Amino acid sequence: MSEQGVQGAQAAKAARIRRPGWKDPRLALGTVLGVASVAGTMYLVGEMHETTTVYVARSNITLGEQLTSENMKTQEVQLGETAGRYLHPESGMDELARANTFISAGELIPVTSVTHSELGSRRPINVELPADLTSSIGPGSFVDVWIAKRESGGSAYGVPEKLSSMVEVAARVESGGGLVNREGTNLELLVEPNQLEPLLQALANESRIIVIYNPAGAE
């Protein structure tokens, strides 16, 4: 090969291995991809560390107890999409805000555990009901309570009689499994003193307790 040919080959090889200049499209594309990768990583890290200010029980809060700064405190926690389920400073509480169930110290306070009505002389009582209870019945809703007495010497029940109207529901818990594998719904009802005794008698006598959702309570 002539000297001119050798020099041409060397020049071509040098061109192939030469570092790309700052105007090279490949370098620009690589830079864009690198910046996008870093930005995406920083965004994900930021999302993972995003916190929300919510209320936490400073001490044990009993049913009907008013929610104040003495029994609550704020805390920064990572909740993600579930943040809306818990009480936060922007919830717009008033002096009527009370716990409609027991809340343990250190526990996040769910929105469903707060009522804005007076507890008054009412007392909580738990009633076990069928699992197919309408979803409209929940904390803060109102029900009419009926009782059907068990007939003596059998499994039949008498004609249901109304015990009370507009009974407030304090809590609802779905139950199931266990040794008998029987599903059900446990309602915590806030009943007046004059309704407490007949309801306890109905429970003791294994009467059938029926609750019917009363939409007038939402008005």
JSON list of N, CA and C in Angstrom, two decimals, residues 52-104:
[
{"chain": "A", "resi": 52, "resn": "THR", "atom": "N", "xyz": [-48.20, 13.97, 55.36]},
{"chain": "A", "resi": 52, "resn": "THR", "atom": "CA", "xyz": [-49.44, 14.70, 55.57]},
{"chain": "A", "resi": 52, "resn": "THR", "atom": "C", "xyz": [-49.62, 14.95, 57.06]},
{"chain": "A", "resi": 53, "resn": "THR", "atom": "N", "xyz": [-50.12, 16.12, 57.41]},
{"chain": "A", "resi": 53, "resn": "THR", "atom": "CA", "xyz": [-50.38, 16.45, 58.81]},
{"chain": "A", "resi": 53, "resn": "THR", "atom": "C", "xyz": [-51.77, 15.94, 59.20]},
{"chain": "A", "resi": 54, "resn": "VAL", "atom": "N", "xyz": [-51.84, 15.05, 60.16]},
{"chain": "A", "resi": 54, "resn": "VAL", "atom": "CA", "xyz": [-53.11, 14.50, 60.62]},
{"chain": "A", "resi": 54, "resn": "VAL", "atom": "C", "xyz": [-53.15, 14.55, 62.15]},
{"chain": "A", "resi": 55, "resn": "TYR", "atom": "N", "xyz": [-54.36, 14.32, 62.68]},
{"chain": "A", "resi": 55, "resn": "TYR", "atom": "CA", "xyz": [-54.52, 14.29, 64.13]},
{"chain": "A", "resi": 55, "resn": "TYR", "atom": "C", "xyz": [-54.31, 12.88, 64.66]},
{"chain": "A", "resi": 56, "resn": "VAL", "atom": "N", "xyz": [-53.64, 12.82, 65.81]},
{"chain": "A", "resi": 56, "resn": "VAL", "atom": "CA", "xyz": [-53.39, 11.56, 66.51]},
{"chain": "A", "resi": 56, "resn": "VAL", "atom": "C", "xyz": [-53.89, 11.72, 67.94]},
{"chain": "A", "resi": 57, "resn": "ALA", "atom": "N", "xyz": [-54.45, 10.65, 68.50]},
{"chain": "A", "resi": 57, "resn": "ALA", "atom": "CA", "xyz": [-54.94, 10.71, 69.88]},
{"chain": "A", "resi": 57, "resn": "ALA", "atom": "C", "xyz": [-53.77, 10.87, 70.84]},
{"chain": "A", "resi": 58, "resn": "ARG", "atom": "N", "xyz": [-53.78, 11.95, 71.61]},
{"chain": "A", "resi": 58, "resn": "ARG", "atom": "CA", "xyz": [-52.73, 12.20, 72.58]},
{"chain": "A", "resi": 58, "resn": "ARG", "atom": "C", "xyz": [-52.88, 11.25, 73.78]},
{"chain": "A", "resi": 59, "resn": "SER", "atom": "N", "xyz": [-54.13, 10.91, 74.09]},
{"chain": "A", "resi": 59, "resn": "SER", "atom": "CA", "xyz": [-54.46, 9.99, 75.17]},
{"chain": "A", "resi": 59, "resn": "SER", "atom": "C", "xyz": [-55.67, 9.18, 74.74]},
{"chain": "A", "resi": 60, "resn": "ASN", "atom": "N", "xyz": [-56.08, 8.21, 75.53]},
{"chain": "A", "resi": 60, "resn": "ASN", "atom": "CA", "xyz": [-57.27, 7.44, 75.21]},
{"chain": "A", "resi": 60, "resn": "ASN", "atom": "C", "xyz": [-58.48, 8.37, 75.15]},
{"chain": "A", "resi": 61, "resn": "ILE", "atom": "N", "xyz": [-59.28, 8.24, 74.09]},
{"chain": "A", "resi": 61, "resn": "ILE", "atom": "CA", "xyz": [-60.48, 9.06, 73.91]},
{"chain": "A", "resi": 61, "resn": "ILE", "atom": "C", "xyz": [-61.69, 8.15, 73.99]},
{"chain": "A", "resi": 62, "resn": "THR", "atom": "N", "xyz": [-62.58, 8.42, 74.92]},
{"chain": "A", "resi": 62, "resn": "THR", "atom": "CA", "xyz": [-63.74, 7.57, 75.12]},
{"chain": "A", "resi": 62, "resn": "THR", "atom": "C", "xyz": [-64.90, 8.02, 74.24]},
{"chain": "A", "resi": 63, "resn": "LEU", "atom": "N", "xyz": [-65.89, 7.15, 74.12]},
{"chain": "A", "resi": 63, "resn": "LEU", "atom": "CA", "xyz": [-67.08, 7.44, 73.34]},
{"chain": "A", "resi": 63, "resn": "LEU", "atom": "C", "xyz": [-67.77, 8.69, 73.87]},
{"chain": "A", "resi": 64, "resn": "GLY", "atom": "N", "xyz": [-68.05, 9.64, 72.99]},
{"chain": "A", "resi": 64, "resn": "GLY", "atom": "CA", "xyz": [-68.74, 10.86, 73.37]},
{"chain": "A", "resi": 64, "resn": "GLY", "atom": "C", "xyz": [-67.84, 11.97, 73.85]},
{"chain": "A", "resi": 65, "resn": "GLU", "atom": "N", "xyz": [-66.56, 11.70, 74.03]},
{"chain": "A", "resi": 65, "resn": "GLU", "atom": "CA", "xyz": [-65.63, 12.72, 74.52]},
{"chain": "A", "resi": 65, "resn": "GLU", "atom": "C", "xyz": [-65.37, 13.77, 73.44]},
{"chain": "A", "resi": 66, "resn": "GLN", "atom": "N", "xyz": [-65.37, 15.03, 73.85]},
{"chain": "A", "resi": 66, "resn": "GLN", "atom": "CA", "xyz": [-65.11, 16.12, 72.91]},
{"chain": "A", "resi": 66, "resn": "GLN", "atom": "C", "xyz": [-63.66, 16.07, 72.44]},
{"chain": "A", "resi": 67, "resn": "LEU", "atom": "N", "xyz": [-63.46, 16.35, 71.16]},
{"chain": "A", "resi": 67, "resn": "LEU", "atom": "CA", "xyz": [-62.11, 16.34, 70.58]},
{"chain": "A", "resi": 67, "resn": "LEU", "atom": "C", "xyz": [-61.51, 17.73, 70.71]},
{"chain": "A", "resi": 68, "resn": "THR", "atom": "N", "xyz": [-60.42, 17.82, 71.46]},
{"chain": "A", "resi": 68, "resn": "THR", "atom": "CA", "xyz": [-59.76, 19.10, 71.71]},
{"chain": "A", "resi": 68, "resn": "THR", "atom": "C", "xyz": [-58.25, 18.93, 71.59]},
{"chain": "A", "resi": 69, "resn": "SER", "atom": "N", "xyz": [-57.53, 20.03, 71.78]},
{"chain": "A", "resi": 69, "resn": "SER", "atom": "CA", "xyz": [-56.07, 19.99, 71.73]},
{"chain": "A", "resi": 69, "resn": "SER", "atom": "C", "xyz": [-55.50, 19.24, 72.94]},
{"chain": "A", "resi": 70, "resn": "GLU", "atom": "N", "xyz": [-56.32, 19.02, 73.96]},
{"chain": "A", "resi": 70, "resn": "GLU", "atom": "CA", "xyz": [-55.85, 18.31, 75.14]},
{"chain": "A", "resi": 70, "resn": "GLU", "atom": "C", "xyz": [-55.77, 16.81, 74.91]},
{"chain": "A", "resi": 71, "resn": "ASN", "atom": "N", "xyz": [-56.63, 16.27, 74.07]},
{"chain": "A", "resi": 71, "resn": "ASN", "atom": "CA", "xyz": [-56.59, 14.83, 73.82]},
{"chain": "A", "resi": 71, "resn": "ASN", "atom": "C", "xyz": [-56.15, 14.49, 72.40]},
{"chain": "A", "resi": 72, "resn": "MET", "atom": "N", "xyz": [-55.79, 15.51, 71.62]},
{"chain": "A", "resi": 72, "resn": "MET", "atom": "CA", "xyz": [-55.29, 15.27, 70.26]},
{"chain": "A", "resi": 72, "resn": "MET", "atom": "C", "xyz": [-54.00, 16.06, 70.04]},
{"chain": "A", "resi": 73, "resn": "LYS", "atom": "N", "xyz": [-53.22, 15.61, 69.08]},
{"chain": "A", "resi": 73, "resn": "LYS", "atom": "CA", "xyz": [-52.04, 16.33, 68.63]},
{"chain": "A", "resi": 73, "resn": "LYS", "atom": "C", "xyz": [-51.86, 16.06, 67.14]},
{"chain": "A", "resi": 74, "resn": "THR", "atom": "N", "xyz": [-51.08, 16.91, 66.48]},
{"chain": "A", "resi": 74, "resn": "THR", "atom": "CA", "xyz": [-50.82, 16.71, 65.06]},
{"chain": "A", "resi": 74, "resn": "THR", "atom": "C", "xyz": [-49.52, 15.95, 64.87]},
{"chain": "A", "resi": 75, "resn": "GLN", "atom": "N", "xyz": [-49.45, 15.23, 63.77]},
{"chain": "A", "resi": 75, "resn": "GLN", "atom": "CA", "xyz": [-48.25, 14.45, 63.47]},
{"chain": "A", "resi": 75, "resn": "GLN", "atom": "C", "xyz": [-48.10, 14.32, 61.97]},
{"chain": "A", "resi": 76, "resn": "GLU", "atom": "N", "xyz": [-46.86, 14.37, 61.50]},
{"chain": "A", "resi": 76, "resn": "GLU", "atom": "CA", "xyz": [-46.56, 14.19, 60.08]},
{"chain": "A", "resi": 76, "resn": "GLU", "atom": "C", "xyz": [-46.38, 12.70, 59.80]},
{"chain": "A", "resi": 77, "resn": "VAL", "atom": "N", "xyz": [-47.19, 12.16, 58.90]},
{"chain": "A", "resi": 77, "resn": "VAL", "atom": "CA", "xyz": [-47.11, 10.74, 58.57]},
{"chain": "A", "resi": 77, "resn": "VAL", "atom": "C", "xyz": [-47.20, 10.55, 57.05]},
{"chain": "A", "resi": 78, "resn": "GLN", "atom": "N", "xyz": [-46.69, 9.42, 56.58]},
{"chain": "A", "resi": 78, "resn": "GLN", "atom": "CA", "xyz": [-46.76, 9.07, 55.17]},
{"chain": "A", "resi": 78, "resn": "GLN", "atom": "C", "xyz": [-47.97, 8.17, 54.96]},
{"chain": "A", "resi": 79, "resn": "LEU", "atom": "N", "xyz": [-48.99, 8.69, 54.29]},
{"chain": "A", "resi": 79, "resn": "LEU", "atom": "CA", "xyz": [-50.23, 7.95, 54.10]},
{"chain": "A", "resi": 79, "resn": "LEU", "atom": "C", "xyz": [-50.56, 7.69, 52.63]},
{"chain": "A", "resi": 80, "resn": "GLY", "atom": "N", "xyz": [-49.97, 8.45, 51.74]},
{"chain": "A", "resi": 80, "resn": "GLY", "atom": "CA", "xyz": [-50.25, 8.26, 50.33]},
{"chain": "A", "resi": 80, "resn": "GLY", "atom": "C", "xyz": [-51.72, 8.55, 50.01]},
{"chain": "A", "resi": 81, "resn": "GLU", "atom": "N", "xyz": [-52.35, 7.64, 49.27]},
{"chain": "A", "resi": 81, "resn": "GLU", "atom": "CA", "xyz": [-53.72, 7.85, 48.83]},
{"chain": "A", "resi": 81, "resn": "GLU", "atom": "C", "xyz": [-54.74, 7.72, 49.95]},
{"chain": "A", "resi": 82, "resn": "THR", "atom": "N", "xyz": [-54.34, 7.21, 51.11]},
{"chain": "A", "resi": 82, "resn": "THR", "atom": "CA", "xyz": [-55.29, 7.02, 52.22]},
{"chain": "A", "resi": 82, "resn": "THR", "atom": "C", "xyz": [-55.37, 8.24, 53.12]},
{"chain": "A", "resi": 83, "resn": "ALA", "atom": "N", "xyz": [-54.69, 9.32, 52.78]},
{"chain": "A", "resi": 83, "resn": "ALA", "atom": "CA", "xyz": [-54.64, 10.50, 53.65]},
{"chain": "A", "resi": 83, "resn": "ALA", "atom": "C", "xyz": [-56.04, 11.06, 53.93]},
{"chain": "A", "resi": 84, "resn": "GLY", "atom": "N", "xyz": [-56.93, 10.97, 52.94]},
{"chain": "A", "resi": 84, "resn": "GLY", "atom": "CA", "xyz": [-58.27, 11.53, 53.11]},
{"chain": "A", "resi": 84, "resn": "GLY", "atom": "C", "xyz": [-59.13, 10.79, 54.11]},
{"chain": "A", "resi": 85, "resn": "ARG", "atom": "N", "xyz": [-58.69, 9.65, 54.57]},
{"chain": "A", "resi": 85, "resn": "ARG", "atom": "CA", "xyz": [-59.50, 8.87, 55.51]},
{"chain": "A", "resi": 85, "resn": "ARG", "atom": "C", "xyz": [-59.33, 9.34, 56.96]},
{"chain": "A", "resi": 86, "resn": "TYR", "atom": "N", "xyz": [-58.36, 10.21, 57.19]},
{"chain": "A", "resi": 86, "resn": "TYR", "atom": "CA", "xyz": [-58.04, 10.57, 58.56]},
{"chain": "A", "resi": 86, "resn": "TYR", "atom": "C", "xyz": [-58.26, 12.06, 58.80]},
{"chain": "A", "resi": 87, "resn": "LEU", "atom": "N", "xyz": [-58.50, 12.40, 60.06]},
{"chain": "A", "resi": 87, "resn": "LEU", "atom": "CA", "xyz": [-58.80, 13.76, 60.46]},
{"chain": "A", "resi": 87, "resn": "LEU", "atom": "C", "xyz": [-57.54, 14.62, 60.37]},
{"chain": "A", "resi": 88, "resn": "HIS", "atom": "N", "xyz": [-57.66, 15.80, 59.74]},
{"chain": "A", "resi": 88, "resn": "HIS", "atom": "CA", "xyz": [-56.51, 16.70, 59.59]},
{"chain": "A", "resi": 88, "resn": "HIS", "atom": "C", "xyz": [-56.94, 18.12, 59.94]},
{"chain": "A", "resi": 89, "resn": "PRO", "atom": "N", "xyz": [-56.01, 19.03, 60.14]},
{"chain": "A", "resi": 89, "resn": "PRO", "atom": "CA", "xyz": [-56.35, 20.39, 60.59]},
{"chain": "A", "resi": 89, "resn": "PRO", "atom": "C", "xyz": [-57.32, 21.13, 59.68]},
{"chain": "A", "resi": 90, "resn": "GLU", "atom": "N", "xyz": [-57.40, 20.76, 58.40]},
{"chain": "A", "resi": 90, "resn": "GLU", "atom": "CA", "xyz": [-58.30, 21.44, 57.48]},
{"chain": "A", "resi": 90, "resn": "GLU", "atom": "C", "xyz": [-59.68, 20.81, 57.46]},
{"chain": "A", "resi": 91, "resn": "SER", "atom": "N", "xyz": [-59.96, 19.90, 58.38]},
{"chain": "A", "resi": 91, "resn": "SER", "atom": "CA", "xyz": [-61.25, 19.19, 58.38]},
{"chain": "A", "resi": 91, "resn": "SER", "atom": "C", "xyz": [-62.41, 20.07, 58.82]},
{"chain": "A", "resi": 92, "resn": "GLY", "atom": "N", "xyz": [-62.12, 21.21, 59.42]},
{"chain": "A", "resi": 92, "resn": "GLY", "atom": "CA", "xyz": [-63.19, 22.12, 59.82]},
{"chain": "A", "resi": 92, "resn": "GLY", "atom": "C", "xyz": [-63.98, 21.63, 61.03]},
{"chain": "A", "resi": 93, "resn": "MET", "atom": "N", "xyz": [-63.29, 21.19, 62.08]},
{"chain": "A", "resi": 93, "resn": "MET", "atom": "CA", "xyz": [-63.97, 20.73, 63.28]},
{"chain": "A", "resi": 93, "resn": "MET", "atom": "C", "xyz": [-64.58, 21.90, 64.04]},
{"chain": "A", "resi": 94, "resn": "ASP", "atom": "N", "xyz": [-65.63, 21.60, 64.81]},
{"chain": "A", "resi": 94, "resn": "ASP", "atom": "CA", "xyz": [-66.22, 22.60, 65.68]},
{"chain": "A", "resi": 94, "resn": "ASP", "atom": "C", "xyz": [-66.29, 22.04, 67.08]},
{"chain": "A", "resi": 95, "resn": "GLU", "atom": "N", "xyz": [-66.89, 22.82, 68.00]},
{"chain": "A", "resi": 95, "resn": "GLU", "atom": "CA", "xyz": [-66.92, 22.40, 69.40]},
{"chain": "A", "resi": 95, "resn": "GLU", "atom": "C", "xyz": [-67.84, 21.21, 69.64]},
{"chain": "A", "resi": 96, "resn": "LEU", "atom": "N", "xyz": [-68.63, 20.84, 68.64]},
{"chain": "A", "resi": 96, "resn": "LEU", "atom": "CA", "xyz": [-69.50, 19.67, 68.78]},
{"chain": "A", "resi": 96, "resn": "LEU", "atom": "C", "xyz": [-68.81, 18.38, 68.35]},
{"chain": "A", "resi": 97, "resn": "ALA", "atom": "N", "xyz": [-67.60, 18.48, 67.81]},
{"chain": "A", "resi": 97, "resn": "ALA", "atom": "CA", "xyz": [-66.89, 17.29, 67.34]},
{"chain": "A", "resi": 97, "resn": "ALA", "atom": "C", "xyz": [-66.57, 16.37, 68.51]},
{"chain": "A", "resi": 98, "resn": "ARG", "atom": "N", "xyz": [-67.08, 15.16, 68.44]},
{"chain": "A", "resi": 98, "resn": "ARG", "atom": "CA", "xyz": [-66.88, 14.18, 69.50]},
{"chain": "A", "resi": 98, "resn": "ARG", "atom": "C", "xyz": [-66.55, 12.82, 68.89]},
{"chain": "A", "resi": 99, "resn": "ALA", "atom": "N", "xyz": [-65.94, 11.98, 69.70]},
{"chain": "A", "resi": 99, "resn": "ALA", "atom": "CA", "xyz": [-65.62, 10.62, 69.25]},
{"chain": "A", "resi": 99, "resn": "ALA", "atom": "C", "xyz": [-66.87, 9.76, 69.32]},
{"chain": "A", "resi": 100, "resn": "ASN", "atom": "N", "xyz": [-67.17, 9.05, 68.24]},
{"chain": "A", "resi": 100, "resn": "ASN", "atom": "CA", "xyz": [-68.32, 8.15, 68.28]},
{"chain": "A", "resi": 100, "resn": "ASN", "atom": "C", "xyz": [-67.91, 6.71, 68.51]},
{"chain": "A", "resi": 101, "resn": "THR", "atom": "N", "xyz": [-66.66, 6.53, 68.92]},
{"chain": "A", "resi": 101, "resn": "THR", "atom": "CA", "xyz": [-66.16, 5.21, 69.29]},
{"chain": "A", "resi": 101, "resn": "THR", "atom": "C", "xyz": [-64.90, 5.40, 70.13]},
{"chain": "A", "resi": 102, "resn": "PHE", "atom": "N", "xyz": [-64.42, 4.36, 70.74]},
{"chain": "A", "resi": 102, "resn": "PHE", "atom": "CA", "xyz": [-63.20, 4.46, 71.55]},
{"chain": "A", "resi": 102, "resn": "PHE", "atom": "C", "xyz": [-61.98, 4.57, 70.63]},
{"chain": "A", "resi": 103, "resn": "ILE", "atom": "N", "xyz": [-61.08, 5.52, 70.96]},
{"chain": "A", "resi": 103, "resn": "ILE", "atom": "CA", "xyz": [-59.86, 5.73, 70.17]},
{"chain": "A", "resi": 103, "resn": "ILE", "atom": "C", "xyz": [-58.67, 5.61, 71.11]},
{"chain": "A", "resi": 104, "resn": "SER", "atom": "N", "xyz": [-57.76, 4.69, 70.82]},
{"chain": "A", "resi": 104, "resn": "SER", "atom": "CA", "xyz": [-56.61, 4.45, 71.68]},
{"chain": "A", "resi": 104, "resn": "SER", "atom": "C", "xyz": [-55.56, 5.54, 71.52]}
]
